[in-house]
CSV table of N, CA and C in Angstrom, one decimal:
chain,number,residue,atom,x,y,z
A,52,UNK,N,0.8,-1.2,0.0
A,52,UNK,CA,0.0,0.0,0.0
A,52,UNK,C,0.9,1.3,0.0
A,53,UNK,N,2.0,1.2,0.8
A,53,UNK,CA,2.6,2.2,0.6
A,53,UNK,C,3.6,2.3,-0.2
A,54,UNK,N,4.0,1.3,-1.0
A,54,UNK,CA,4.6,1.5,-2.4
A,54,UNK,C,3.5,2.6,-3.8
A,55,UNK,N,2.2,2.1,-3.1
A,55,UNK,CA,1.2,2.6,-4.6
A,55,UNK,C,1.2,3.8,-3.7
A,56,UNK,N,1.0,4.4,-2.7
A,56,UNK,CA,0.9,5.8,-2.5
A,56,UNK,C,2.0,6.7,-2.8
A,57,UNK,N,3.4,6.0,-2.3
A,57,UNK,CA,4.2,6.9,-3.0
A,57,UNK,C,4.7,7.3,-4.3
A,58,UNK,N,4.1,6.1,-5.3
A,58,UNK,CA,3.9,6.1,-6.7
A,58,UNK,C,2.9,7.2,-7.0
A,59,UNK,N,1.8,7.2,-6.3
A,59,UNK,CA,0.6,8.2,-6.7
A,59,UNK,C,0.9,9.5,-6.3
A,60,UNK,N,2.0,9.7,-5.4
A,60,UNK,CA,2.4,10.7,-5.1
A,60,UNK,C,3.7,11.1,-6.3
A,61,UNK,N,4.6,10.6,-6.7
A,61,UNK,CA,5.5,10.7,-7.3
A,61,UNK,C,5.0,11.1,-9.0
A,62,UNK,N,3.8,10.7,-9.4
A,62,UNK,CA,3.1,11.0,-10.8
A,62,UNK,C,2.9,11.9,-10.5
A,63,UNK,N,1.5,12.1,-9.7
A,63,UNK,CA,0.9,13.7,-9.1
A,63,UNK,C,2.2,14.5,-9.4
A,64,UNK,N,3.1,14.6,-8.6
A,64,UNK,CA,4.3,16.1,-8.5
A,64,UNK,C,4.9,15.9,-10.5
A,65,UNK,N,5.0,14.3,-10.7
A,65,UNK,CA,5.4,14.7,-12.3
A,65,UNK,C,4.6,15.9,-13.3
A,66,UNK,N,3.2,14.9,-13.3
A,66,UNK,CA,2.2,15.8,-13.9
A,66,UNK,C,2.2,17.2,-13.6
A,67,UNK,N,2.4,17.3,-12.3
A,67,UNK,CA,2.7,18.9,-12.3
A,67,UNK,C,3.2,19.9,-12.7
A,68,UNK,N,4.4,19.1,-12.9
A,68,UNK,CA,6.0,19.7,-14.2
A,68,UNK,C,5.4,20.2,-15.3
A,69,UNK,N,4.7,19.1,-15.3
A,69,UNK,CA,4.4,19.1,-17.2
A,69,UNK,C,4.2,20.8,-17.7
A,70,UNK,N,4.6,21.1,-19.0
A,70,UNK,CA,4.8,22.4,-18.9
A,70,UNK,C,3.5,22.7,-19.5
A,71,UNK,N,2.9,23.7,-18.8
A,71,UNK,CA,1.2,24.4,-19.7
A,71,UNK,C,2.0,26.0,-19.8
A,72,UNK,N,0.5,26.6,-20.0
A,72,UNK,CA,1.0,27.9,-20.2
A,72,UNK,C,0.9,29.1,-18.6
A,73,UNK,N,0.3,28.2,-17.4
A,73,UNK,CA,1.0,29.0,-16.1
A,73,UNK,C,0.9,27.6,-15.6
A,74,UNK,N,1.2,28.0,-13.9
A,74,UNK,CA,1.6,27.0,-13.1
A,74,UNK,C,0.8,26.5,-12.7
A,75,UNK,N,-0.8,27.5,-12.8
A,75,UNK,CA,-1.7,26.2,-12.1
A,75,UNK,C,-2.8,26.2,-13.4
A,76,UNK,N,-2.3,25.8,-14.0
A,76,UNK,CA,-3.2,25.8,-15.2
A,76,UNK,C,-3.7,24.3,-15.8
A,77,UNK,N,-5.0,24.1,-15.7
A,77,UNK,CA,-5.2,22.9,-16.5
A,77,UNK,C,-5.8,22.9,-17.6
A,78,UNK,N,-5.6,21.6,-18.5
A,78,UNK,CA,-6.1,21.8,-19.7
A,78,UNK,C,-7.2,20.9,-20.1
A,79,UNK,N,-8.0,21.0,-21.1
A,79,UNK,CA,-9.0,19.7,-21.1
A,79,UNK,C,-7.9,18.7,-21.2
A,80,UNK,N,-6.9,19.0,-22.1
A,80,UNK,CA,-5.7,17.5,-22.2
A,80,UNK,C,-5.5,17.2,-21.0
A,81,UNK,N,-4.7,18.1,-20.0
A,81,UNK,CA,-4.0,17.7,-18.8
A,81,UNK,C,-5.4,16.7,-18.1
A,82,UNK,N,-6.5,17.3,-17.8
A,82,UNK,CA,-7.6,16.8,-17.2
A,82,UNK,C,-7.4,15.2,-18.0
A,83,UNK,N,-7.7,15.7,-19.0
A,83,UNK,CA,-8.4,14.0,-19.3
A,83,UNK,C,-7.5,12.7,-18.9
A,84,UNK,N,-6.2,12.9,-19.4
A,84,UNK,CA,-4.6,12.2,-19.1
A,84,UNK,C,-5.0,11.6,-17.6
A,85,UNK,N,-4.6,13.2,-16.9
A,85,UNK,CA,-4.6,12.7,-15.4
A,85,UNK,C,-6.1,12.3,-14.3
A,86,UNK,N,-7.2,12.1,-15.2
A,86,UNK,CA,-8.5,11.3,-15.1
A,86,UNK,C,-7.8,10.0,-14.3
A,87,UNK,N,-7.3,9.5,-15.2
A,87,UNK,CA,-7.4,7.7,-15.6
A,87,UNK,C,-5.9,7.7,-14.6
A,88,UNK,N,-5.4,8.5,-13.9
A,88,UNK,CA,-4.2,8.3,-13.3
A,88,UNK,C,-4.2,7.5,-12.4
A,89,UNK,N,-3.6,6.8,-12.0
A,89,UNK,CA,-3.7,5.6,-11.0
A,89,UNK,C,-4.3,4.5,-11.0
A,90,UNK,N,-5.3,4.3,-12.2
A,90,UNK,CA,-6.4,3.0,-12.4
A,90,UNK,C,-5.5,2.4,-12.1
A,91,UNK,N,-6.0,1.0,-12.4
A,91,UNK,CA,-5.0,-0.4,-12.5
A,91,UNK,C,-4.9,-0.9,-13.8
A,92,UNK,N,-3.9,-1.7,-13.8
A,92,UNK,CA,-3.8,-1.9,-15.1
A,92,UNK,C,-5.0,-3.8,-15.1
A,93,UNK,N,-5.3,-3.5,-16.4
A,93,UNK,CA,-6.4,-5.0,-16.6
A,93,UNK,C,-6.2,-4.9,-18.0
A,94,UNK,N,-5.6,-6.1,-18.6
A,94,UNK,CA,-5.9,-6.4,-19.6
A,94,UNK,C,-7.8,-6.7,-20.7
A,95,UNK,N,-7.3,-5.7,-21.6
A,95,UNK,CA,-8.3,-5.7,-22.3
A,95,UNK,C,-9.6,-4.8,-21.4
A,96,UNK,N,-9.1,-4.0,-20.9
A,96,UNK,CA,-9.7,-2.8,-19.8
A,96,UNK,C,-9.9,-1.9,-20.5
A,97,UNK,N,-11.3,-0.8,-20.5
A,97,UNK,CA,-11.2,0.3,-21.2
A,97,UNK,C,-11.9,1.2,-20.1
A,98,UNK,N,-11.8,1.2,-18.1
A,98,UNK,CA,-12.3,1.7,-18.0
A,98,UNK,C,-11.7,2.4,-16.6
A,99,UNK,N,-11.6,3.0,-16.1
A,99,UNK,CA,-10.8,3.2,-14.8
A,99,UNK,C,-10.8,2.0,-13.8
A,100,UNK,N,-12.0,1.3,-14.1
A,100,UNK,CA,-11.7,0.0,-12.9
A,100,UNK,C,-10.5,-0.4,-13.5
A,101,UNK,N,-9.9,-0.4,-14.5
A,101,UNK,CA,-8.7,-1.2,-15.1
A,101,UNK,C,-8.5,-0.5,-16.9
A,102,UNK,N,-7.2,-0.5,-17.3
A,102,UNK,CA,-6.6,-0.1,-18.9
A,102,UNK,C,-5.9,-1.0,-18.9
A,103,UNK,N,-5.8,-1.7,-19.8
A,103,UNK,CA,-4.8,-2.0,-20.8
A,103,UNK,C,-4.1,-1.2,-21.7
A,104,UNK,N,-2.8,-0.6,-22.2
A,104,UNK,CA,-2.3,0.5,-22.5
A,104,UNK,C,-3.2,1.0,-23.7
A,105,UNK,N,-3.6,0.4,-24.5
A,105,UNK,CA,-4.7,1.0,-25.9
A,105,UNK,C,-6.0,1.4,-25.2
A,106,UNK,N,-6.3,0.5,-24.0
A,106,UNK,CA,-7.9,1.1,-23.9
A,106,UNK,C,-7.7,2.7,-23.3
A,107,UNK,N,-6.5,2.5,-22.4
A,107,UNK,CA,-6.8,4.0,-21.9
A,107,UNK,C,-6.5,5.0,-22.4
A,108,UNK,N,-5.6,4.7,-24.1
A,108,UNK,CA,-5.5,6.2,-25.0
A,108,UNK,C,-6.7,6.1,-25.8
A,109,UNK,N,-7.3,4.9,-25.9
A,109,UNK,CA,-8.8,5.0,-26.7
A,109,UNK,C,-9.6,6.0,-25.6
A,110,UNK,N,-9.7,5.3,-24.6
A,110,UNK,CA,-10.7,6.2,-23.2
A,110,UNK,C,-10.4,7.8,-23.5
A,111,UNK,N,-8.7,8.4,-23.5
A,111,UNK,CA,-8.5,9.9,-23.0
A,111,UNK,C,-9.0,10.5,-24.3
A,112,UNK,N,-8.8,10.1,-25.4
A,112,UNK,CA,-9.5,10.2,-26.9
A,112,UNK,C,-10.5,10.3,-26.9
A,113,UNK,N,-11.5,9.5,-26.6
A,113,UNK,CA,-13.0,9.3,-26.8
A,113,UNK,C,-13.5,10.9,-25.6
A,114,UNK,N,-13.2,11.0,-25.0
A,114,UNK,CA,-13.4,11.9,-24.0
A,114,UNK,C,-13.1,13.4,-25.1
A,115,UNK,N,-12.4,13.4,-26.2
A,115,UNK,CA,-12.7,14.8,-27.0
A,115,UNK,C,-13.8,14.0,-28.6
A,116,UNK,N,-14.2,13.0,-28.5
A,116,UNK,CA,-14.9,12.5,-29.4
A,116,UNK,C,-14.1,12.2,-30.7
A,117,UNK,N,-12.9,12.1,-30.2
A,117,UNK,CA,-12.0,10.8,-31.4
A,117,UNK,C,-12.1,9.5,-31.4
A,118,UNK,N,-12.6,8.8,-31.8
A,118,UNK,CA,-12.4,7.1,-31.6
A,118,UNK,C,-10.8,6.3,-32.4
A,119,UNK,N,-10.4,5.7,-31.0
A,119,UNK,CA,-9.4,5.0,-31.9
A,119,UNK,C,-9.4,3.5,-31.6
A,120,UNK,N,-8.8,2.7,-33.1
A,120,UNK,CA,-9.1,1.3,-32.0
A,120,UNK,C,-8.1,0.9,-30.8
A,121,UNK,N,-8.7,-0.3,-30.8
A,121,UNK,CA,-8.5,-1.1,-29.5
A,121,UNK,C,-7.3,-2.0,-29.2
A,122,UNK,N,-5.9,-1.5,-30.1
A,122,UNK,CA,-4.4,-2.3,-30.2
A,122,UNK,C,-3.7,-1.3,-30.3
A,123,UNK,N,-2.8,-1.7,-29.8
A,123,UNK,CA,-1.8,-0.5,-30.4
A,123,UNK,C,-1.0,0.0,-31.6
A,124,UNK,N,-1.0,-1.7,-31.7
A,124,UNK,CA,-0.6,-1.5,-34.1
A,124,UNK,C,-2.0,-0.6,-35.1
A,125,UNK,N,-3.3,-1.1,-34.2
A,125,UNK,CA,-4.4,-0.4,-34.8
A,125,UNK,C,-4.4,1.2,-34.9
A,126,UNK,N,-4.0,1.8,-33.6
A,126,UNK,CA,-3.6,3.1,-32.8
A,126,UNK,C,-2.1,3.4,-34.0
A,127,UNK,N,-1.3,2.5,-34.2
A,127,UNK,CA,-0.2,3.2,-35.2
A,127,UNK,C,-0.2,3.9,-36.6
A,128,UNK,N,-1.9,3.2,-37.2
A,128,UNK,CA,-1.7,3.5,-38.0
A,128,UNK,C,-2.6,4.9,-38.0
A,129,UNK,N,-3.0,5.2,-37.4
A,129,UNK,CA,-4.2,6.5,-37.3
A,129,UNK,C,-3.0,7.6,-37.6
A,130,UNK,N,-3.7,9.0,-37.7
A,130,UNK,CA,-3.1,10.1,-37.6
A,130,UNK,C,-1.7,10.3,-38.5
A,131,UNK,N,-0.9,11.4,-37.9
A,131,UNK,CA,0.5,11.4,-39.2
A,131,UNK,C,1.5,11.5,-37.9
A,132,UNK,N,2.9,10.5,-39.2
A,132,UNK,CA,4.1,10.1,-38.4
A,132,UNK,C,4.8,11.9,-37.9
A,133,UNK,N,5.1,11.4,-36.6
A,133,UNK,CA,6.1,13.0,-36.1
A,133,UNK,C,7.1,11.8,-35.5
A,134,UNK,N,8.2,13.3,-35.9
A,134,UNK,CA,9.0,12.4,-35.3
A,134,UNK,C,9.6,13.0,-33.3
A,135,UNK,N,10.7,12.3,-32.9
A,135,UNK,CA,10.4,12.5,-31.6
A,135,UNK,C,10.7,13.4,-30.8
A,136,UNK,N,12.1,14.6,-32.0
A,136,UNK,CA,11.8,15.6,-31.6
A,136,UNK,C,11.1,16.9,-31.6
A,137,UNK,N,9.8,16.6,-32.7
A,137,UNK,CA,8.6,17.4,-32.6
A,137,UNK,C,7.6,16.5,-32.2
A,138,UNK,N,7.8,16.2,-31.2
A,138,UNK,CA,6.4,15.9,-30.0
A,138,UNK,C,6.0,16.7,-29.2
A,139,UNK,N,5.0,16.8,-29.3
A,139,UNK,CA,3.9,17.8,-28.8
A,139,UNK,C,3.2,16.8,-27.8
A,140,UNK,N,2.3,17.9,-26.8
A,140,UNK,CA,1.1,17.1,-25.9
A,140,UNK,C,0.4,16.5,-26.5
A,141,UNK,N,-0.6,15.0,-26.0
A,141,UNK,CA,-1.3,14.7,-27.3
A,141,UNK,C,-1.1,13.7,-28.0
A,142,UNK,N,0.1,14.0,-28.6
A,142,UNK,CA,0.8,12.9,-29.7
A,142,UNK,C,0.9,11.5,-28.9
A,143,UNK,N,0.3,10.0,-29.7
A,143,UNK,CA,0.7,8.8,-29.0
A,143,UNK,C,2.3,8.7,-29.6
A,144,UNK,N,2.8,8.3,-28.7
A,144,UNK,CA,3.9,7.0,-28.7
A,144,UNK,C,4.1,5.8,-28.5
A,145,UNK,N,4.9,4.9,-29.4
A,145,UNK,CA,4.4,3.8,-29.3
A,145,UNK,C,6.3,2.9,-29.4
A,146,UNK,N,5.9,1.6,-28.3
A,146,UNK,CA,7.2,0.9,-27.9
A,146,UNK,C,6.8,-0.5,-28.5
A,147,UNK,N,7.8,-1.2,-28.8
A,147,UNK,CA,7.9,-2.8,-28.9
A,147,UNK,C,8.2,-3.1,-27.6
A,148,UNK,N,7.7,-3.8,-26.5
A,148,UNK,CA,8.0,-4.2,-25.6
A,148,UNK,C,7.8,-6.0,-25.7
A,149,UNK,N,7.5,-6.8,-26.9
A,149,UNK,CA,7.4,-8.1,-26.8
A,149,UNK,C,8.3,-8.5,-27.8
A,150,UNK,N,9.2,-7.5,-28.8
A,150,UNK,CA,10.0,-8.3,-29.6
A,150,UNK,C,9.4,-8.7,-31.0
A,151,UNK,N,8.1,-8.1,-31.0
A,151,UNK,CA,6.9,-8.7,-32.2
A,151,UNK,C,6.7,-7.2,-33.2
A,152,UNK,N,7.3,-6.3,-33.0
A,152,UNK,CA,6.9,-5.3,-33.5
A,152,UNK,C,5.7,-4.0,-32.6
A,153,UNK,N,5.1,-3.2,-32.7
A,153,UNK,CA,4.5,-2.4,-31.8
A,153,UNK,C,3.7,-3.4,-30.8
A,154,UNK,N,3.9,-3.2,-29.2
A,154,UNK,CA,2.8,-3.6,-28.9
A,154,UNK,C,2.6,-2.6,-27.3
A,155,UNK,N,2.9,-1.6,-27.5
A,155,UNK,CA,2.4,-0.7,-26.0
A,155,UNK,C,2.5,0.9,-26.4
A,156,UNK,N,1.9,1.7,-25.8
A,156,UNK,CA,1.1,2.8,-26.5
A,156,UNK,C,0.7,4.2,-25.0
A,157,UNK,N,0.8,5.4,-25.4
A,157,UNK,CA,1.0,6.1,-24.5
A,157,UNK,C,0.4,7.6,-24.8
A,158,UNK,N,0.4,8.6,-24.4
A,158,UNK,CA,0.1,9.5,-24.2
A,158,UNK,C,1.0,11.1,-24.2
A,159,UNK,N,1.7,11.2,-24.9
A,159,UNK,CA,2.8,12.3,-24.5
A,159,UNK,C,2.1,13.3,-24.3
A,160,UNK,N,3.1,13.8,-22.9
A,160,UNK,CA,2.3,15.4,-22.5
A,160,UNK,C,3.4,16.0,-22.2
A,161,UNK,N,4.2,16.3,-23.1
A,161,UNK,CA,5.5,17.6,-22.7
A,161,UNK,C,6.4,17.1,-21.7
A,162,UNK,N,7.5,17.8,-21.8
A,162,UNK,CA,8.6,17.5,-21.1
A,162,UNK,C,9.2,16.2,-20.9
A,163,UNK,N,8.9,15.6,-22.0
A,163,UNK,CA,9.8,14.1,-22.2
A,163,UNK,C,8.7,12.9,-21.2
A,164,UNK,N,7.7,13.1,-21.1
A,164,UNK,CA,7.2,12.2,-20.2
A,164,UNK,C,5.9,11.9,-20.8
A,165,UNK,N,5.6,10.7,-20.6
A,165,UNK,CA,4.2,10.3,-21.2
A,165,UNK,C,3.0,9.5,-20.1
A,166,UNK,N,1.7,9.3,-20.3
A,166,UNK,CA,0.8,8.6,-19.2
A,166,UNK,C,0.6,7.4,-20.5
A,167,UNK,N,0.8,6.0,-19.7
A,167,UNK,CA,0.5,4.9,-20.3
A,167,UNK,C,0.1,3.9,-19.1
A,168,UNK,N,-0.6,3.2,-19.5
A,168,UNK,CA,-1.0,1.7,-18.8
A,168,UNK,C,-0.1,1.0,-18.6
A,169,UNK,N,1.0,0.4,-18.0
A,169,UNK,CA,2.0,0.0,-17.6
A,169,UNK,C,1.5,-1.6,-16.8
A,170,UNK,N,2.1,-2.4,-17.5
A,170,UNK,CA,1.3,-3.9,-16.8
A,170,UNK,C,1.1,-4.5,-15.1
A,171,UNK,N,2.0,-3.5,-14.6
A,171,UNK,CA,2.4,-3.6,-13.5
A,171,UNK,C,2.5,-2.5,-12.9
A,172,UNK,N,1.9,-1.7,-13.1
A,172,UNK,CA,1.7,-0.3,-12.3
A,172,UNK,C,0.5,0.0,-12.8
A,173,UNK,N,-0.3,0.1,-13.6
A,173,UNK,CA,-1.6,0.8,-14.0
A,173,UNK,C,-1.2,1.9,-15.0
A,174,UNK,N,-2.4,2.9,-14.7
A,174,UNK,CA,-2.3,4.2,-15.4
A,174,UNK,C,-0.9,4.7,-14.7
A,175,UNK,N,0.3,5.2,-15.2
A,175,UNK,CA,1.3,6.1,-14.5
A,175,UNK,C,2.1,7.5,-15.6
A,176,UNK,N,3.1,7.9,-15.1
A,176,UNK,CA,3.7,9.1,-16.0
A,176,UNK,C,5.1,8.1,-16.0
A,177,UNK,N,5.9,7.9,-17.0
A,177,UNK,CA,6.9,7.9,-17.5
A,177,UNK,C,8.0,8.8,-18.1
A,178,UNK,N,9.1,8.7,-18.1
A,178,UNK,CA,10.2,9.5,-18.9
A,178,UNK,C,10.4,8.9,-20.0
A,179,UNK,N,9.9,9.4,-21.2
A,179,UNK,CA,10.3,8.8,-22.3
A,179,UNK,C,12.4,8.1,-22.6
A,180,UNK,N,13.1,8.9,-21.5
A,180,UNK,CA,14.2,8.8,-21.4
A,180,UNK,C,14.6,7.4,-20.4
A,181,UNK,N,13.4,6.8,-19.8
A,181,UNK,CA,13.5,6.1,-19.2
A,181,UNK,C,14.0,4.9,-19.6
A,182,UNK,N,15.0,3.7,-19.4
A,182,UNK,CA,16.2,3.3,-19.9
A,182,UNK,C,15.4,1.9,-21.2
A,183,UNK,N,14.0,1.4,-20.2
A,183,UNK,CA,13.2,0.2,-20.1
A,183,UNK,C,12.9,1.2,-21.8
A,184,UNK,N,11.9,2.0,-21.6
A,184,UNK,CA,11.6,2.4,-22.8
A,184,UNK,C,12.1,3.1,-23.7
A,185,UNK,N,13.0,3.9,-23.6
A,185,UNK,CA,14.0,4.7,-24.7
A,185,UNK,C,14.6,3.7,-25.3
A,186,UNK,N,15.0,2.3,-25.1
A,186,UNK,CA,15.1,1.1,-26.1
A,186,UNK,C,14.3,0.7,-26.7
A,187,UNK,N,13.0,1.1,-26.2
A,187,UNK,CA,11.9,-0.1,-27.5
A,187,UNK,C,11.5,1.2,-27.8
A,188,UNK,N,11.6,2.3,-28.0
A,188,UNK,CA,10.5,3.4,-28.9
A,188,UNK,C,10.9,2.9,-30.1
A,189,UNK,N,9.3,3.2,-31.0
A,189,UNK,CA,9.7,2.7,-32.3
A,189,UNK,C,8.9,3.9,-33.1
A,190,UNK,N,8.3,4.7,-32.3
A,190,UNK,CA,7.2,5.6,-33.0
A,190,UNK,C,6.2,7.1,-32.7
A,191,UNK,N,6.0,7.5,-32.9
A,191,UNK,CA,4.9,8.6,-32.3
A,191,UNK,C,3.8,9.3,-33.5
A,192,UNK,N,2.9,9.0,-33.5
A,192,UNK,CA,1.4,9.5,-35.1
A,192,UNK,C,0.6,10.5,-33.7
A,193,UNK,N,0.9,11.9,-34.9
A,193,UNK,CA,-0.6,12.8,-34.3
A,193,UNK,C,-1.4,12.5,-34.8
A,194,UNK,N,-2.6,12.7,-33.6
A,194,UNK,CA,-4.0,12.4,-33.6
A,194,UNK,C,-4.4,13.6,-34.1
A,195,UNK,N,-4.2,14.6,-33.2
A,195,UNK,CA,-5.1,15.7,-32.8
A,195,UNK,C,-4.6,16.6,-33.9
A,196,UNK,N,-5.5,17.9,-34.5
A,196,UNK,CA,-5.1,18.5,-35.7
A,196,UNK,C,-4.8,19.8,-34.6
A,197,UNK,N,-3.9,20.6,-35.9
A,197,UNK,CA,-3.6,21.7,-34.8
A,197,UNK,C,-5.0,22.8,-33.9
A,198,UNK,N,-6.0,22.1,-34.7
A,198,UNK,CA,-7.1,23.9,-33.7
A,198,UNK,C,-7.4,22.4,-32.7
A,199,UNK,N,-7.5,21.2,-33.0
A,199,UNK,CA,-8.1,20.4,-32.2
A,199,UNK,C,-7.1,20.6,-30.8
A,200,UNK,N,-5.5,20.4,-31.1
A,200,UNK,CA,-5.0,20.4,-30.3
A,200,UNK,C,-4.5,22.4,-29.6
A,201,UNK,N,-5.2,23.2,-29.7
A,201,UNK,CA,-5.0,24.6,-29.4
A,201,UNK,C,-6.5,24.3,-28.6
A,202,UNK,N,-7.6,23.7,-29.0
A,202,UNK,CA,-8.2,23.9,-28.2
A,202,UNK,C,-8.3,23.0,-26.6
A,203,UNK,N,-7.9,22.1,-26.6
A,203,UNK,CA,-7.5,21.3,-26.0
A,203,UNK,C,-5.8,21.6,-24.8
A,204,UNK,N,-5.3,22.7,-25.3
A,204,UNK,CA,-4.3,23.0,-24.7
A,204,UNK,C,-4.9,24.4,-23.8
A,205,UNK,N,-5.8,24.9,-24.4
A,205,UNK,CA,-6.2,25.8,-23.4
A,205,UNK,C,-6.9,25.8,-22.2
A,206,UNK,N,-6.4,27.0,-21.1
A,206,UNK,CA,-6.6,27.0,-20.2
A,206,UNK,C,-8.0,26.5,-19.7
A,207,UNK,N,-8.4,25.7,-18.8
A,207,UNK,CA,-10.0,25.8,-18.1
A,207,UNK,C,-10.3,26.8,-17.0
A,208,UNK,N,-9.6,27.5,-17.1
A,208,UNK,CA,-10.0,28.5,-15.8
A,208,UNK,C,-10.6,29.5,-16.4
C-alpha cells in the first residue's frame, strides 16, 4: 500500500512539471490524461476499474470524441508520423515491448514524459528517457489537428 501511494504521489508532483501555459493551469488534455491516473492496469480494460495501455488512449481520446481502436498497431496507424523531436502534448507514442513489432502505447504530455497503462503499475507518467523504454521506442502519429489540439491546450480557468 505504501509503495502505490508513493507512486501516486511521485506522478501527481510529475504531472505537475508538465509544462502548460502557467503553473496552475489545467487543460482539457491535462484533465483527461490525469483522469485515468492511477487506475489499474487490466488487460483488455477500457475503464478506470482497469486499462490496458490501448484502452486508456482509446478512453483519453474518446473523452474529445476521437475514436481510436482497441491495439496498439491499430492506434499506429491512425493520424500522421512526427518524429520525436517534434512531440507535442497529445501525440501517442508507441514501444515494442514483446519483440513482435509495436505492442504498447502512451500519451505524451511535454517535457519528455508520457501517461501509459503499464502492466504492472496501471495508469502512470513515464520519462520517455526512461532506460526500459528509450530502447523499444519505435514511433509517435498525431492524432489531434492543430485547432483540435490549441483547443485542448487551453486554459480551463
Amino acid at each position: 500500500m505504501l509503495k502505490k501511494l508513493v507512486g501516486a504521489a511521485l506522478s501527481l508532483a510529475m504531472f505537475c512539471s508538465i509544462h502548460v501555459s502557467s503553473a496552475f493551469a489545467e487543460t482539457p488534455l491535462s484533465a483527461a490524461v490525469n483522469d485515468g491516473l492511477g487506475a489499474p492496469y487490466k488487460w483488455a480494460g477500457t475503464s478506470k476499474q482497469g486499462f490496458d495501455c490501448s484502452g486508456y488512449t482509446s478512453w483519453v481520446f474518446a473523452k474529445f470524441g476521437i475514436e481510436l481502436p482497441h491495439t496498439s498497431k491499430g492506434q499506429a496507424e491512425k493520424g500522421t508520423e512526427v518524429s520525436k523531436e517534434n512531440l507535442r502534448a497529445g501525440d501517442l507514442v508507441f514501444f515494442n515491448t514483446d519483440g513482435r513489432g509495436i505492442s504498447h502505447v502512451g500519451v505524451y504530455v511535454g517535457d519528455g514524459k508520457f501517461y501509459h497503462s503499464a502492466t504492472n503499475q496501471g495508469v502512470v507518467i513515464t520519462k520517455l528517457s526512461e532506460d526500459y523504454y528509450a530502447k523499444r521506442y519505435v514511433t509517435a502519429r498525431r492524432i489531434l489537428s492543430d485547432e483540435q489540439y490549441q483547443e485542448l491546450m487551453t486554459d480551463n480557468q
